[in-house]
Structures are given as C-alpha cells and as structure tokens.
Short mmCIF file of C-alpha atoms in Angstrom, two decimals:
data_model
loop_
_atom_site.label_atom_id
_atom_site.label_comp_id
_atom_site.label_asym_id
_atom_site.label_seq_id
_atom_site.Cartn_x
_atom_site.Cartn_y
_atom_site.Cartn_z
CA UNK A 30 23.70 -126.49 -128.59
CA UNK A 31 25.47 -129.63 -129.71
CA UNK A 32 25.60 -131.16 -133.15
CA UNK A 33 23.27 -133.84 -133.37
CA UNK A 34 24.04 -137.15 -135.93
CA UNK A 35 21.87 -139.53 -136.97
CA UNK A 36 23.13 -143.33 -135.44
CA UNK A 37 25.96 -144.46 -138.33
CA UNK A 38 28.96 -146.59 -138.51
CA UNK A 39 32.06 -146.09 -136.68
CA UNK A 40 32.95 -142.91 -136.16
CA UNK A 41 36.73 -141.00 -135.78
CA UNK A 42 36.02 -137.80 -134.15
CA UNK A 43 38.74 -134.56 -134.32
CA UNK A 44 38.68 -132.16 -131.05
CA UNK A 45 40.29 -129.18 -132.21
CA UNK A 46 41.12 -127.09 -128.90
CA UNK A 47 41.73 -123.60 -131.04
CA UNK A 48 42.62 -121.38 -128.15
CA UNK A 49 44.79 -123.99 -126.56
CA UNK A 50 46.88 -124.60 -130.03
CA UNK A 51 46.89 -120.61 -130.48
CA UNK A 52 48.38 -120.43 -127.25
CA UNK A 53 51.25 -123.37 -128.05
CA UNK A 54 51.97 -122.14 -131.68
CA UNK A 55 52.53 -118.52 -129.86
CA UNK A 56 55.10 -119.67 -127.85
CA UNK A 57 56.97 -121.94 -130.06
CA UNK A 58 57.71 -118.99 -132.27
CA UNK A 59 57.80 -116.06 -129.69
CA UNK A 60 55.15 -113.96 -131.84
CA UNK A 61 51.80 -114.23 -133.37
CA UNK A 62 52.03 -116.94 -136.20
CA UNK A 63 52.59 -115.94 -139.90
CA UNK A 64 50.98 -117.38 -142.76
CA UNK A 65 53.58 -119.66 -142.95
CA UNK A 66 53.26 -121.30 -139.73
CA UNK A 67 49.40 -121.20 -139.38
CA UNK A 68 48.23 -125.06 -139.90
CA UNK A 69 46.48 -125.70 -143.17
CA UNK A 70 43.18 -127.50 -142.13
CA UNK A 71 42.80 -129.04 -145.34
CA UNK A 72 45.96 -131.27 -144.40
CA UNK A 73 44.94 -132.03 -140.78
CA UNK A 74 41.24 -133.16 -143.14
CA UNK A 75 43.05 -135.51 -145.69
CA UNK A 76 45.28 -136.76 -142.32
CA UNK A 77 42.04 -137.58 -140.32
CA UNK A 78 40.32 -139.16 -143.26
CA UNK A 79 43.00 -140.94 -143.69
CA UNK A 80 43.31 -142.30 -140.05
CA UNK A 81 39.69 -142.85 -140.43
CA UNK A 82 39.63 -145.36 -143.79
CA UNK A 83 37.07 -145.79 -146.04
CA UNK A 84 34.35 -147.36 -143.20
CA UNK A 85 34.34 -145.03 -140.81
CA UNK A 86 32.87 -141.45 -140.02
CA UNK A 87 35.31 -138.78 -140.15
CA UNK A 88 33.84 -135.66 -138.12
CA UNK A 89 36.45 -132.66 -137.50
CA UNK A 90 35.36 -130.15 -135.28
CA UNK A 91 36.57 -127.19 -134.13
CA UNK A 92 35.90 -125.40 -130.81
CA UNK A 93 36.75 -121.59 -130.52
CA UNK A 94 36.01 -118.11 -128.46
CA UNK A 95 35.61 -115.34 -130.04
CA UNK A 96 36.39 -111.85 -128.18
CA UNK A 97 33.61 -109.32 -128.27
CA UNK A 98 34.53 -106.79 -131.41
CA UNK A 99 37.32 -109.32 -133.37
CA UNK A 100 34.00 -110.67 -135.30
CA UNK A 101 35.45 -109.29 -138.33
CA UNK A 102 38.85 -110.36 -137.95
CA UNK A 103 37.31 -114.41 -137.17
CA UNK A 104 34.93 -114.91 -139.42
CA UNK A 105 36.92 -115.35 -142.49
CA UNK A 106 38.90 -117.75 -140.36
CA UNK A 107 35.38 -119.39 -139.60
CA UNK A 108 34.47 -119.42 -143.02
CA UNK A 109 36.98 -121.16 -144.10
CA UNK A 110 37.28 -124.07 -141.90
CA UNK A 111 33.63 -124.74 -142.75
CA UNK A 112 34.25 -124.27 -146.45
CA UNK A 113 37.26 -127.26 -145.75
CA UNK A 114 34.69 -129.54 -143.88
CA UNK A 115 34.90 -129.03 -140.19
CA UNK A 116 32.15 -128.37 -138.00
CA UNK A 117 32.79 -125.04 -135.54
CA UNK A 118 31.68 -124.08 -132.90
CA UNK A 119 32.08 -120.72 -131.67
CA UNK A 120 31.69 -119.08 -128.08
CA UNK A 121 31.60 -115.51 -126.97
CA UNK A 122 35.35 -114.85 -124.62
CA UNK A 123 32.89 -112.92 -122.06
CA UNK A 124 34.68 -113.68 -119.31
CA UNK A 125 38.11 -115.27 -118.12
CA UNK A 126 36.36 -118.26 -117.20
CA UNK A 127 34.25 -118.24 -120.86
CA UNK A 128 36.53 -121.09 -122.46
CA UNK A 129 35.58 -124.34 -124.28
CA UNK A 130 36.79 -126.87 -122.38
CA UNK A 131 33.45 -128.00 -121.06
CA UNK A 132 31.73 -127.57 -124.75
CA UNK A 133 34.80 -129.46 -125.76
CA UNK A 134 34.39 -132.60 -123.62
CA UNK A 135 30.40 -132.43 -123.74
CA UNK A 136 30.83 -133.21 -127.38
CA UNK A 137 33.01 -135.66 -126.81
CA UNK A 138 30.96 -137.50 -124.43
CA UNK A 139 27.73 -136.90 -126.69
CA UNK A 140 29.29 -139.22 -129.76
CA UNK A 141 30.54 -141.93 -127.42
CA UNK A 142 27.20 -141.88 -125.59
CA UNK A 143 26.05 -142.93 -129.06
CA UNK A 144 27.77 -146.59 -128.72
CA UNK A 145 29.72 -145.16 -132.21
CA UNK A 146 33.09 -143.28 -131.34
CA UNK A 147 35.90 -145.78 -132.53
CA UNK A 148 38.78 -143.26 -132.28
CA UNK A 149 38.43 -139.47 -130.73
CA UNK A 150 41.46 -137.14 -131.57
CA UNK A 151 41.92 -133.99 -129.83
CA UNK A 152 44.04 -131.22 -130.97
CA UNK A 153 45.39 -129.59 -127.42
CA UNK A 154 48.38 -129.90 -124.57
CA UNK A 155 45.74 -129.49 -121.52
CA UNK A 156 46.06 -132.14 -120.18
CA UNK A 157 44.36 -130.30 -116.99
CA UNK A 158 41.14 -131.05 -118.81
CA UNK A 159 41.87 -133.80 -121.41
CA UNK A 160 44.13 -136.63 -119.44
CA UNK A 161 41.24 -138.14 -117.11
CA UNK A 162 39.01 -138.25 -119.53
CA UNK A 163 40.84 -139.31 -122.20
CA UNK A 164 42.05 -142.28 -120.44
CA UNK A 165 38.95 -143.36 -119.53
CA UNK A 166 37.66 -143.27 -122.88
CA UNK A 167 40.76 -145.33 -123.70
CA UNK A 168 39.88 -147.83 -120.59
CA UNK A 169 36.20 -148.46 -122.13
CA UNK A 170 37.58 -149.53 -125.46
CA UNK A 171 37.96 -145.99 -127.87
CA UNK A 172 41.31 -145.64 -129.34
CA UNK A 173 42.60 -142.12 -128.29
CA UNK A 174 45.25 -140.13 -130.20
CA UNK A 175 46.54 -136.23 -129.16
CA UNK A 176 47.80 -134.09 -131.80
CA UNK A 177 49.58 -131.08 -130.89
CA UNK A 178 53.05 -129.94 -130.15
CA UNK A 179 55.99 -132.58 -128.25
CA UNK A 180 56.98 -128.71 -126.17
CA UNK A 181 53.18 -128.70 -124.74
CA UNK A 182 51.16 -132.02 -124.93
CA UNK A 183 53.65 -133.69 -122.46
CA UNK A 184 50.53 -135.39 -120.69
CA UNK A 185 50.16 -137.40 -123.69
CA UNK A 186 53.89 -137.68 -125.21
CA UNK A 187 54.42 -139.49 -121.43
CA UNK A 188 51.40 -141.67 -121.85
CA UNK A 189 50.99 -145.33 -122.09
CA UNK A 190 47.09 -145.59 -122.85
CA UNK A 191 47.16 -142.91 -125.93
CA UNK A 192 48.94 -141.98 -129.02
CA UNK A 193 50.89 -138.57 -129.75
CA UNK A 194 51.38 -137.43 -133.09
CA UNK A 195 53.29 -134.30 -133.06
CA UNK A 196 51.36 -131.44 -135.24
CA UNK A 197 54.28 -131.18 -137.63
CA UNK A 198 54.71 -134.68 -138.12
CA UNK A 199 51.51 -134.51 -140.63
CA UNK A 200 52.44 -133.94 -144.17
CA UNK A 201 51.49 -130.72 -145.70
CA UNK A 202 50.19 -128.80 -142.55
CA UNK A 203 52.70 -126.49 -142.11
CA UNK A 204 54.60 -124.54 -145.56
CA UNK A 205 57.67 -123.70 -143.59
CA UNK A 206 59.49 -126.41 -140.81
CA UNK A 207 58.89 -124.64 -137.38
CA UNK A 208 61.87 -122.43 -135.92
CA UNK A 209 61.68 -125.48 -132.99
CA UNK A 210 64.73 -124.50 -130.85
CA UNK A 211 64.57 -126.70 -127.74
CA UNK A 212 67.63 -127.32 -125.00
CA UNK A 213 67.26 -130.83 -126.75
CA UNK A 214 67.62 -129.58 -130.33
CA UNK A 215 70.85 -126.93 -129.84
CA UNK A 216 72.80 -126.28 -133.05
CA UNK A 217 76.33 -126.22 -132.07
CA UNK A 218 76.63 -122.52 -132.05
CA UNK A 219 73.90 -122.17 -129.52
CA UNK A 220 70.81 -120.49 -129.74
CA UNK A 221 68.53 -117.76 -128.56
CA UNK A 222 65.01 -118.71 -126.30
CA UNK A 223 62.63 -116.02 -126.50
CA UNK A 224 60.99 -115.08 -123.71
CA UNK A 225 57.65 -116.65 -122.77
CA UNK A 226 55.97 -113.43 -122.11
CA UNK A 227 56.67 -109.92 -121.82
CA UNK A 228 58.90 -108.72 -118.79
CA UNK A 229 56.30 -106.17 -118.89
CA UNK A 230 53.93 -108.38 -117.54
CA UNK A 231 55.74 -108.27 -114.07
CA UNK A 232 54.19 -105.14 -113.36
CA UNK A 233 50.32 -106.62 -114.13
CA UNK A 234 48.64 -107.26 -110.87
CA UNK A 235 48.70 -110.68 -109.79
CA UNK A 236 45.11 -112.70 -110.29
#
C-alpha cells in the first residue's frame, strides 16, 4: 500500500533507503553506530524543508524491514521518525530477497506520475537500483539530489546529471564528526582500517 496525496503544488520528495544507510554507517565506523553517530532526523527535516522553500511540498519518507522478533527494539525508532514528520514504511525481512528497493522506487514513480515531483532526494549508495532511474527522472525534467556517504554513493559523487550532498555535510545531523579514515584522508602517523567484515565469515558457506 502506497501513500496516496491529494494533487498539490510542487513537491520535493526524501527516499530514505534505511537498510542501505545502516549498512554504510556500519562500515564507516567498523561497529554498530552509537548515539552519537546515529543521524538526527529532525536535521535531515529542517535540511529538506529547507531545500524545498516556502512553495513547495516537503514529503520525507522512510522505507525500512523489520526482522521477525526485533518489533520491540524498532518501534521506538518508528515512533519517532513519525513523531519528527516522516512518513514510514515498514516491511517484514522474511526473506533475503524481502528488501525495499522495489517499494522504494514504486513510490517514487507514484509522485512523479502525479505531474508534481520537482526534486526527489534519496538517501542510499545503490546505485544497482537507484542510477537508471534516477537519471531518467533527471532526463524528463526532476531535479535529482543523493544524500549519503562520499565512501558508498560513488554512482552519484561520479555523476553529471545529479547532485551529491555528503550526509555529514548537513548541519546538525550528526553530534560527533565521523571517525572518516580514508587512504585519501591519512593523518601523518598513519592509521588503522578496520576490517569490512569478520574473518569469521570465511568459513560461512558461500551463497
């Protein structure tokens, strides 16, 4: 079920690709994110209201799974982003194949069906599902932007048609600067990379 909207004025529309942006946060830091280096919503809010102006519609939505039995654990998380202003919407991680991409671009598609979408943002570096049709939303005329993280959105930091904004670059949405260490970015005394997953994994059967 999508959201439905009544025909309005132009409207900027916010994509946020949660398990994607999980996924990049996670491996910036090498860990799960602390409170510190979660993204405040209410910032990425004021930022897209912002980018919208005072004539368009600013519509932030978020697109999650949730794994069977974390309920609990999500819905405070849920709750919240709601209680900010975003729209959610929430589907059951069944299956390996049980992601949001589809849901994600449906949406999408569904507002600039409407004749309305003046600028679609989406929060995610997949550009496996996002680059085609993100550049031909930017071919018929919508203004495209991709916010996420330089390390992981490099379909979009290398793009011509669309603009990157790198997630950190907005004021206020993270409390602490990012432990970013990058083979570009080496303090003089070097630095160490943490590993992208766990050596353990090398035993896991391969899919």
């Amino acid at each position: 079920m999508t959201v439905t909207a009544p025909p309005a004025g132009p409207r900027v529309l916010l994509v946020w690709d949660a398990p994607n942006m999980d996924m990049s946060l996670g491996t910036l830091l090498g860990a799960r994110p602390t409170s510190a280096f979660r993204p405040r919503f209410d910032a990425v809010g004021r930022w897209l209201l912002d980018l919208a102006g005072p004539d368009a519609i600013a519509e932030a939505t978020v697109f999650t799974n949730v794994v069977p039995g974390s309920t609990e654990v999500v819905r405070p998380w849920v709750e919240a982003l709601r209680n900010v202003g975003f729209a959610v919407f929430a589907k059951p991680k069944i299956t390996e194949d049980s992601d949001v991409d589809d849901d994600m671009l449906a949406h999408i598609r569904l507002r600039a069906d409407e004749g309305t979408l003046e600028h679609v943002v989406v929060a995610s570096g997949d550009g496996r599902a996002f680059r085609e049709p993100l550049e031909e939303l930017r071919a018929k005329g919508t203004y495209v932007t991709v916010i996420g993280f330089r390390e992981h959105a490099t379909f979009a930091v290398a793009s011509d048609v669309m603009e990157f904004v790198d997630l950190e670059e907005i004021e206020g949405v993270f409390r602490e600067p990012l432990p970013r260490i990058t083979l570009d970015s080496l303090p003089d005394g070097g630095a160490w990379l943490p590993p992208f997953r766990s050596l353990r994994s090398l035993l896991e059967p391969r899919r």
